Amino acid sequence: MACQSVAAVMDEQALLGLNPNADARYRQRAMAYFEQLKVSQDAWEVCAEALAKGVYADDHVKFFCFQVLEHQIKFRHAGLSAAQQQLIRETLMKWLQCQLMNAQPEKPFIRNKAAQVFALTFVMEYLTLWPKFFFDILSLVGLNPHGVDIYLRTLMAIDAEVVDRDILHAPEETRRNTLIKDTMREQCIPSLVESWFQILQTYQQSHPELTCQCLEVVGAYVSWIELSLIANDRFVNLLLSQMSVEELREEACDCLFEIINKGMDPVDKTKLVESLCQVLQSAGFFNVEQEEDVDFLAKFSRLVNGMGQSLVLSWTKLVKTGSVKDAAETLQAMEAKVPLLLQLLVHEDDDISANIVGFCYEYLHVLKQLPQLTDQQKTNIEAIMLAVMKKLTYDDEYNFENEGEDEAMFVEYRKQLKMLLDRLAQVSPELLLEAVRRVFSNTMQSWQTAAFMEVEVAIRLLYMLGEALPASHGAHFSGDTAKTSALQDMMRMLVACGVSGYQHSSVSLEFFETVVRYDKFFIVEPQHIPIVLMAFLDQRGLRHNSPKVRSRVAYLFSRFIKTLHKHMTAFIEDILTRIQDLLELSPPENGFPALLTSDDQLFVFETAGVLIVNSECAVERKQVLMRSLLTPLMDAFRLLLAKLLQETDEERQAALADCLSHAVGFASRTSKAFSNKQTVKQCGCTEVYRDCLQTFLPALSCPVQRGVLRSSVRSFLHRMIICLEEEVLPFIPAASEHMLKDCEAKDLQEFIPLISQITAKFKRQVSPFLQQVFMPLVLAIFEVLGRPAEENDQAAALEKQMLRRSYFCFIQTIAGSGMNEVMTNQGAENMERVVFTIIQGAVDFPDAVAQKTCFIILAKLVELWGGKDGMVGFPDFIYKHIVPACFLAPLKPTFDLSDAQTVLTLSECAVTLKMIHLKRGPEFIQFLQQEYLPSLQVSPEISQELCQVLQQPDVKVLKNYMKAFFQRAKL
């Protein structure tokens, strides 16, 4: 009958919604029911009863009941009556008792949730209401497998709540957790350890999954319990026996790893590691070659890594404290592990190898600190070097054309090996250089018959030396003669032996990467440049059959030419002829895939520009070459723009606009070759870039694909302002007029930096233009900012915020450029409107970045117009609007004085007040004391104090005072 009454009390309709396949209406009802049960005083008790009596067979309902219980314990425990708290304890124990009698265990997700609820109850009640928590559970469970499973899951859940260092806890929780651990150590840990031993012994054959769970528990708890309870003969022998059982060995290995990792005295740690090693060795675990189970070996490698790193840590501590004898013994123990380290490092499975890299790295660090190396240590270094070289090699399965997860993992593993190589170079640069030279020379002598991976790794090693043996600014070919002659020999061999023709993309890439890493070699031996240039330009490089190689070579070629442009004079015209077809704009209707992508072409255009600009030929020749480079782009641009204006299909429009944008980008990229030493003017290229401007600007008035076209032409204008200087000015007014038509927030936001760049660069020269464009730009901004937007449209709100910031930056640029007339000539009404937006920006919008800019502008306006001979009526504006802004802004609730950006705004606010005092003198002090501060109910004492600080010469004093003043005002 009891069961019936419970069923009647629970909302059966709502429970239907717990099924993942239920429709939305039922699911909503279930959610509402859950919320109702969570907040009610006692309705949740039906869930407790349902669990205790096993009313429901449906797993989702059981899970739901545990969730309701979890909420009560986690958030409402303190508010429950003693009877209700007792009900929770009884419910859990009754549910656990049911588990012992069930033929089948519950689903894992229910057992995990139950364990979580047990753990939460433990955390809340162990120190007060339920000190016999573990005793009660162990008494009930005994050695029943279903019960033991819940017990072990509960222990792991307790570890997550109380011990797990990855979870952040509030200070109060941390104190509570420490107290729980201390109490457990005193009262129950020995009993728990004994229970673990019994479980491990009892179930290792019949229930390996329980044994594995138990090993995980031991590993989790060993970090904070008394080690002698675990690190003793009885326990360790049991763990070692489990290292030989296939289903248990990986967990047993992890458990031993956690034991080794426990923090302890360095001498004791060395003893522990050594005793464990002896037992493992005598049990045959060090015979790595005979072991076929790679998953176990990966765990074993991690264990050896832990042992090795523990010894390194002990040695470091002992050296610091001056314990010479103990440190020597620990070093000896460490050295004894090197043969095992090498077996694991060189293992064909990369996971096994990767797991030992940490110990290897730290062992090399130890060797680096020793005053002198023994012959054995030198042998160890060489052996590690050979292992690293071997493991850097690609295997047959690596898929170069379609790199997936396995390939990504190998690339990461290679990075770890590179760290080892760098560390080897620090320990013994001579040994490394000699070893690489040996491998490299042998491979290059027979590259035609060698496998690709051997050739690739030989060149890769030469490449890696560049970082492993540091040289300032890549000067590898000056200074230390042993190093430079070895590197020069290898580079000479690389270039001359013909390996650039090896038919594998990985070798091709490595060849070009290495040539560019050591590009300074060609300054020392320029006779090799023609051979390498040909490799770059033919099917080995830019015309390679792999798109990946072509793409990378396009970038590397530009770097090569930039470094060696002084040595290119003899080859310029030949190179330009050979790359001509790579400089063609690929029109969208051309069905053939281009050799290079448009991004790759950018590098080729830049390279062509660098060659022309830095050549030693006459200005007239440079002019002709640059025109022949840019004319095809202009011709194609005109044709494509005409097509775009007639095109009606949107997809085709987008393709044409992309192509037009590429043409502009390519022309823009060629201009990167100019410098202060080689300007556009000096190279005679002004006219051709003016022609480009004339060709590209009509795209601004194109009615379709406006965003793409405007963006590319705007970028070109930015470049031309730098390169053409005042020659660009005639083009700016028309360009601005087009860009201000039908614009969106983003267009304006990107246009303002262009105007700011012109203002900063040309100042007075552009004053007439700025006077002309000022109000149209401001009005366009006001219009966009005034457009209605959806209340919850965060993207639109953010766009407006960014536009507002850009607008204030524009006004700041104008005010700070010294061109007073740009603003004063806009007419009183317009001027007033603009200045009011600055006041509004300083006070009304909770955006500290914009507010700071507004106060900088206000200070500048006061400096320009606030003096005795300033603008008529402006002093009145200062007192009516600017002074109040300096007080009203910081008093706003949104003005957060604990935020660094807001404090910077307050500093500018103080600077503004200081500037008003500088311009208006005693009159300002009088206004504050007699009129303004009394209107804010500021007491006469505070008012006098503020005015005294304001009159001090150091503005820093005022900044600090203002912060304290407003903090007090907000209390």
Short mmCIF file of C-alpha atoms in Angstrom, two decimals, residues 675-927:
data_model
loop_
_atom_site.label_atom_id
_atom_site.label_comp_id
_atom_site.label_asym_id
_atom_site.label_seq_id
_atom_site.Cartn_x
_atom_site.Cartn_y
_atom_site.Cartn_z
CA SER A 675 61.41 52.18 -47.80
CA ASN A 676 62.83 55.45 -46.50
CA LYS A 677 65.99 54.72 -48.50
CA GLN A 678 64.08 53.76 -51.64
CA THR A 679 60.93 55.88 -51.88
CA VAL A 680 58.32 55.73 -54.67
CA LYS A 681 59.54 59.12 -55.88
CA GLN A 682 63.22 58.12 -55.98
CA CYS A 683 62.32 55.01 -57.98
CA GLY A 684 60.28 57.05 -60.46
CA CYS A 685 57.13 55.05 -59.71
CA THR A 686 54.81 57.86 -58.59
CA GLU A 687 52.95 57.99 -61.88
CA VAL A 688 52.16 54.27 -62.11
CA TYR A 689 50.70 54.22 -58.58
CA ARG A 690 48.66 57.35 -59.37
CA ASP A 691 47.32 55.47 -62.39
CA CYS A 692 46.43 52.58 -60.07
CA LEU A 693 44.51 54.96 -57.82
CA GLN A 694 42.65 56.38 -60.80
CA THR A 695 41.79 52.84 -61.95
CA PHE A 696 40.67 51.55 -58.54
CA LEU A 697 38.69 54.53 -57.15
CA PRO A 698 35.63 54.10 -59.48
CA ALA A 699 34.95 50.81 -57.64
CA LEU A 700 33.89 52.90 -54.61
CA SER A 701 30.72 53.98 -56.43
CA CYS A 702 29.82 50.44 -57.51
CA PRO A 703 26.27 49.76 -56.21
CA VAL A 704 26.83 46.01 -55.61
CA GLN A 705 29.32 44.11 -53.40
CA ARG A 706 30.08 47.43 -51.71
CA GLY A 707 31.68 46.00 -48.55
CA VAL A 708 34.40 43.95 -50.29
CA LEU A 709 35.30 46.68 -52.80
CA ARG A 710 35.36 49.55 -50.33
CA SER A 711 37.47 47.58 -47.90
CA SER A 712 40.16 46.75 -50.50
CA VAL A 713 40.30 50.28 -52.00
CA ARG A 714 40.44 51.78 -48.50
CA SER A 715 43.44 49.54 -47.65
CA PHE A 716 45.11 50.68 -50.89
CA LEU A 717 44.56 54.32 -49.93
CA HIS A 718 46.18 53.67 -46.53
CA ARG A 719 49.27 52.32 -48.36
CA MET A 720 49.33 55.21 -50.85
CA ILE A 721 49.17 57.83 -48.07
CA ILE A 722 52.43 56.33 -46.81
CA CYS A 723 54.05 55.79 -50.25
CA LEU A 724 52.84 58.66 -52.47
CA GLU A 725 52.78 61.30 -49.72
CA GLU A 726 51.15 64.57 -50.95
CA GLU A 727 50.64 63.09 -54.44
CA VAL A 728 47.70 61.17 -52.95
CA LEU A 729 45.87 64.30 -51.77
CA PRO A 730 43.97 65.12 -55.01
CA PHE A 731 42.30 61.69 -54.82
CA ILE A 732 41.11 61.95 -51.21
CA PRO A 733 38.05 64.27 -51.53
CA ALA A 734 36.33 62.21 -54.24
CA ALA A 735 37.16 58.94 -52.45
CA SER A 736 35.72 60.31 -49.19
CA GLU A 737 32.55 61.48 -50.89
CA HIS A 738 31.92 57.97 -52.30
CA MET A 739 32.73 56.27 -48.99
CA LEU A 740 30.28 58.44 -47.04
CA LYS A 741 27.36 57.48 -49.29
CA ASP A 742 24.92 54.81 -48.02
CA CYS A 743 27.27 53.59 -45.33
CA GLU A 744 26.86 51.20 -42.45
CA ALA A 745 28.42 51.46 -38.97
CA LYS A 746 31.31 49.20 -40.05
CA ASP A 747 32.07 51.33 -43.16
CA LEU A 748 32.32 54.48 -41.08
CA GLN A 749 34.34 52.77 -38.41
CA GLU A 750 36.90 51.74 -41.04
CA PHE A 751 36.81 55.12 -42.83
CA ILE A 752 37.65 57.20 -39.75
CA PRO A 753 41.22 55.77 -39.35
CA LEU A 754 41.87 56.82 -42.97
CA ILE A 755 40.89 60.43 -42.20
CA SER A 756 42.89 60.31 -38.95
CA GLN A 757 45.95 59.03 -40.87
CA ILE A 758 45.63 61.89 -43.40
CA THR A 759 45.20 64.44 -40.60
CA ALA A 760 48.21 63.17 -38.64
CA LYS A 761 50.46 62.98 -41.74
CA PHE A 762 49.59 66.15 -43.67
CA LYS A 763 48.20 68.45 -40.94
CA ARG A 764 47.76 72.02 -42.35
CA GLN A 765 47.97 70.79 -45.95
CA VAL A 766 44.61 69.06 -45.56
CA SER A 767 42.88 71.70 -43.46
CA PRO A 768 40.58 72.87 -46.33
CA PHE A 769 39.61 69.26 -47.10
CA LEU A 770 38.97 68.48 -43.42
CA GLN A 771 36.77 71.58 -43.08
CA GLN A 772 34.81 70.35 -46.08
CA VAL A 773 34.47 66.70 -44.94
CA PHE A 774 34.05 67.32 -41.20
CA MET A 775 30.27 67.85 -40.98
CA PRO A 776 29.28 65.31 -43.70
CA LEU A 777 31.26 62.68 -41.78
CA VAL A 778 29.84 63.73 -38.41
CA LEU A 779 26.29 63.77 -39.78
CA ALA A 780 26.75 60.33 -41.37
CA ILE A 781 27.90 59.03 -37.97
CA PHE A 782 24.93 60.65 -36.18
CA GLU A 783 22.56 59.14 -38.74
CA VAL A 784 23.90 55.60 -38.24
CA LEU A 785 23.99 55.95 -34.44
CA GLY A 786 20.40 57.22 -34.50
CA ARG A 787 19.02 54.22 -36.41
CA PRO A 788 16.65 52.12 -34.30
CA ALA A 789 17.91 48.63 -33.39
CA GLU A 790 16.35 45.59 -31.70
CA GLU A 791 16.66 45.79 -27.92
CA ASN A 792 18.48 42.43 -27.64
CA ASP A 793 20.63 42.80 -30.77
CA GLN A 794 24.05 42.63 -29.10
CA ALA A 795 25.96 42.70 -32.40
CA ALA A 796 24.28 45.98 -33.42
CA ALA A 797 24.87 47.46 -29.95
CA LEU A 798 28.55 46.53 -30.12
CA GLU A 799 28.89 48.00 -33.63
CA LYS A 800 27.40 51.26 -32.40
CA GLN A 801 29.71 51.30 -29.38
CA MET A 802 32.76 50.80 -31.62
CA LEU A 803 31.53 53.52 -34.01
CA ARG A 804 31.02 55.90 -31.10
CA ARG A 805 34.60 55.23 -29.98
CA SER A 806 35.88 55.82 -33.55
CA TYR A 807 33.93 59.10 -33.72
CA PHE A 808 35.47 60.38 -30.49
CA CYS A 809 38.94 59.31 -31.71
CA PHE A 810 38.32 61.32 -34.89
CA ILE A 811 37.38 64.45 -32.90
CA GLN A 812 40.45 63.86 -30.68
CA THR A 813 42.69 63.71 -33.80
CA ILE A 814 41.21 66.96 -35.15
CA ALA A 815 41.40 68.76 -31.78
CA GLY A 816 44.94 67.54 -31.16
CA SER A 817 46.27 68.38 -34.65
CA GLY A 818 46.45 72.13 -33.90
CA MET A 819 43.99 72.91 -36.73
CA ASN A 820 41.61 75.00 -34.69
CA GLU A 821 39.89 76.28 -37.82
CA VAL A 822 38.56 72.85 -38.86
CA MET A 823 36.06 72.94 -36.00
CA THR A 824 35.53 76.70 -35.59
CA ASN A 825 34.59 77.11 -39.27
CA GLN A 826 31.67 74.67 -39.00
CA GLY A 827 29.24 77.37 -37.77
CA ALA A 828 28.05 77.94 -34.19
CA GLU A 829 25.08 75.57 -34.37
CA ASN A 830 27.09 72.63 -35.73
CA MET A 831 29.92 73.31 -33.33
CA GLU A 832 27.57 73.32 -30.35
CA ARG A 833 26.02 70.05 -31.49
CA VAL A 834 29.42 68.34 -31.76
CA VAL A 835 30.66 69.60 -28.39
CA PHE A 836 27.44 68.43 -26.72
CA THR A 837 28.08 64.91 -28.07
CA ILE A 838 31.47 65.03 -26.33
CA ILE A 839 29.80 65.99 -23.02
CA GLN A 840 27.25 63.21 -23.57
CA GLY A 841 30.05 60.71 -24.31
CA ALA A 842 31.90 61.73 -21.14
CA VAL A 843 28.87 61.34 -18.87
CA ASP A 844 26.02 59.27 -20.29
CA PHE A 845 27.56 56.17 -21.92
CA PRO A 846 29.05 53.58 -19.55
CA ASP A 847 32.08 52.95 -21.78
CA ALA A 848 35.33 53.83 -19.99
CA VAL A 849 37.40 53.78 -23.22
CA ALA A 850 35.13 56.34 -24.94
CA GLN A 851 34.77 58.43 -21.74
CA LYS A 852 38.54 58.73 -21.42
CA THR A 853 38.80 59.98 -25.04
CA CYS A 854 36.01 62.52 -24.36
CA PHE A 855 37.81 64.00 -21.35
CA ILE A 856 41.04 64.25 -23.41
CA ILE A 857 39.04 66.20 -26.04
CA LEU A 858 37.42 68.45 -23.40
CA ALA A 859 40.84 69.27 -21.89
CA LYS A 860 42.13 70.12 -25.38
CA LEU A 861 39.10 72.35 -26.16
CA VAL A 862 39.58 74.19 -22.86
CA GLU A 863 43.25 74.70 -23.80
CA LEU A 864 42.28 76.00 -27.29
CA TRP A 865 39.25 78.14 -26.47
CA GLY A 866 39.07 78.55 -22.68
CA GLY A 867 41.61 81.38 -22.20
CA LYS A 868 41.07 85.13 -22.07
CA ASP A 869 41.43 85.39 -25.88
CA GLY A 870 39.51 82.17 -26.62
CA MET A 871 36.18 81.59 -28.34
CA VAL A 872 33.38 83.92 -27.34
CA GLY A 873 30.92 82.26 -24.99
CA PHE A 874 33.14 79.23 -24.34
CA PRO A 875 33.95 80.09 -20.69
CA ASP A 876 30.22 80.05 -20.03
CA PHE A 877 30.05 76.58 -21.66
CA ILE A 878 32.90 75.41 -19.40
CA TYR A 879 30.99 76.31 -16.24
CA LYS A 880 27.61 75.10 -17.45
CA HIS A 881 28.68 71.79 -19.00
CA ILE A 882 32.35 70.77 -18.76
CA VAL A 883 32.76 71.25 -14.99
CA PRO A 884 29.53 69.34 -14.21
CA ALA A 885 30.68 66.53 -16.56
CA CYS A 886 33.88 66.15 -14.49
CA PHE A 887 31.76 65.46 -11.38
CA LEU A 888 28.63 63.78 -12.77
CA ALA A 889 30.52 61.10 -14.75
CA PRO A 890 32.46 59.68 -11.76
CA LEU A 891 29.32 59.83 -9.59
CA LYS A 892 27.40 57.51 -11.94
CA PRO A 893 26.77 54.01 -10.49
CA THR A 894 28.30 52.51 -13.68
CA PHE A 895 31.60 54.36 -13.07
CA ASP A 896 33.53 51.50 -11.43
CA LEU A 897 36.58 52.83 -9.55
CA SER A 898 37.97 49.32 -9.06
CA ASP A 899 38.35 48.96 -12.84
CA ALA A 900 41.76 49.98 -14.25
CA GLN A 901 40.31 51.51 -17.45
CA THR A 902 37.86 53.63 -15.42
CA VAL A 903 40.69 54.91 -13.21
CA LEU A 904 42.48 56.11 -16.39
CA THR A 905 39.28 57.95 -17.33
CA LEU A 906 39.24 59.60 -13.90
CA SER A 907 42.87 60.70 -14.46
CA GLU A 908 41.85 62.48 -17.69
CA CYS A 909 38.93 64.01 -15.82
CA ALA A 910 41.44 65.45 -13.30
CA VAL A 911 43.62 66.76 -16.17
CA THR A 912 40.53 68.54 -17.56
CA LEU A 913 39.86 70.27 -14.21
CA LYS A 914 43.54 71.22 -14.00
CA MET A 915 43.39 72.72 -17.50
CA ILE A 916 40.27 74.77 -16.56
CA HIS A 917 42.17 76.13 -13.54
CA LEU A 918 45.18 76.93 -15.74
CA LYS A 919 43.00 78.89 -18.18
CA ARG A 920 40.49 80.53 -15.78
CA GLY A 921 42.54 80.88 -12.56
CA PRO A 922 40.92 82.15 -9.31
CA GLU A 923 37.58 82.67 -11.08
CA PHE A 924 37.26 78.88 -11.40
CA ILE A 925 38.10 78.27 -7.72
CA GLN A 926 35.49 80.84 -6.73
CA PHE A 927 32.87 79.18 -8.98
#
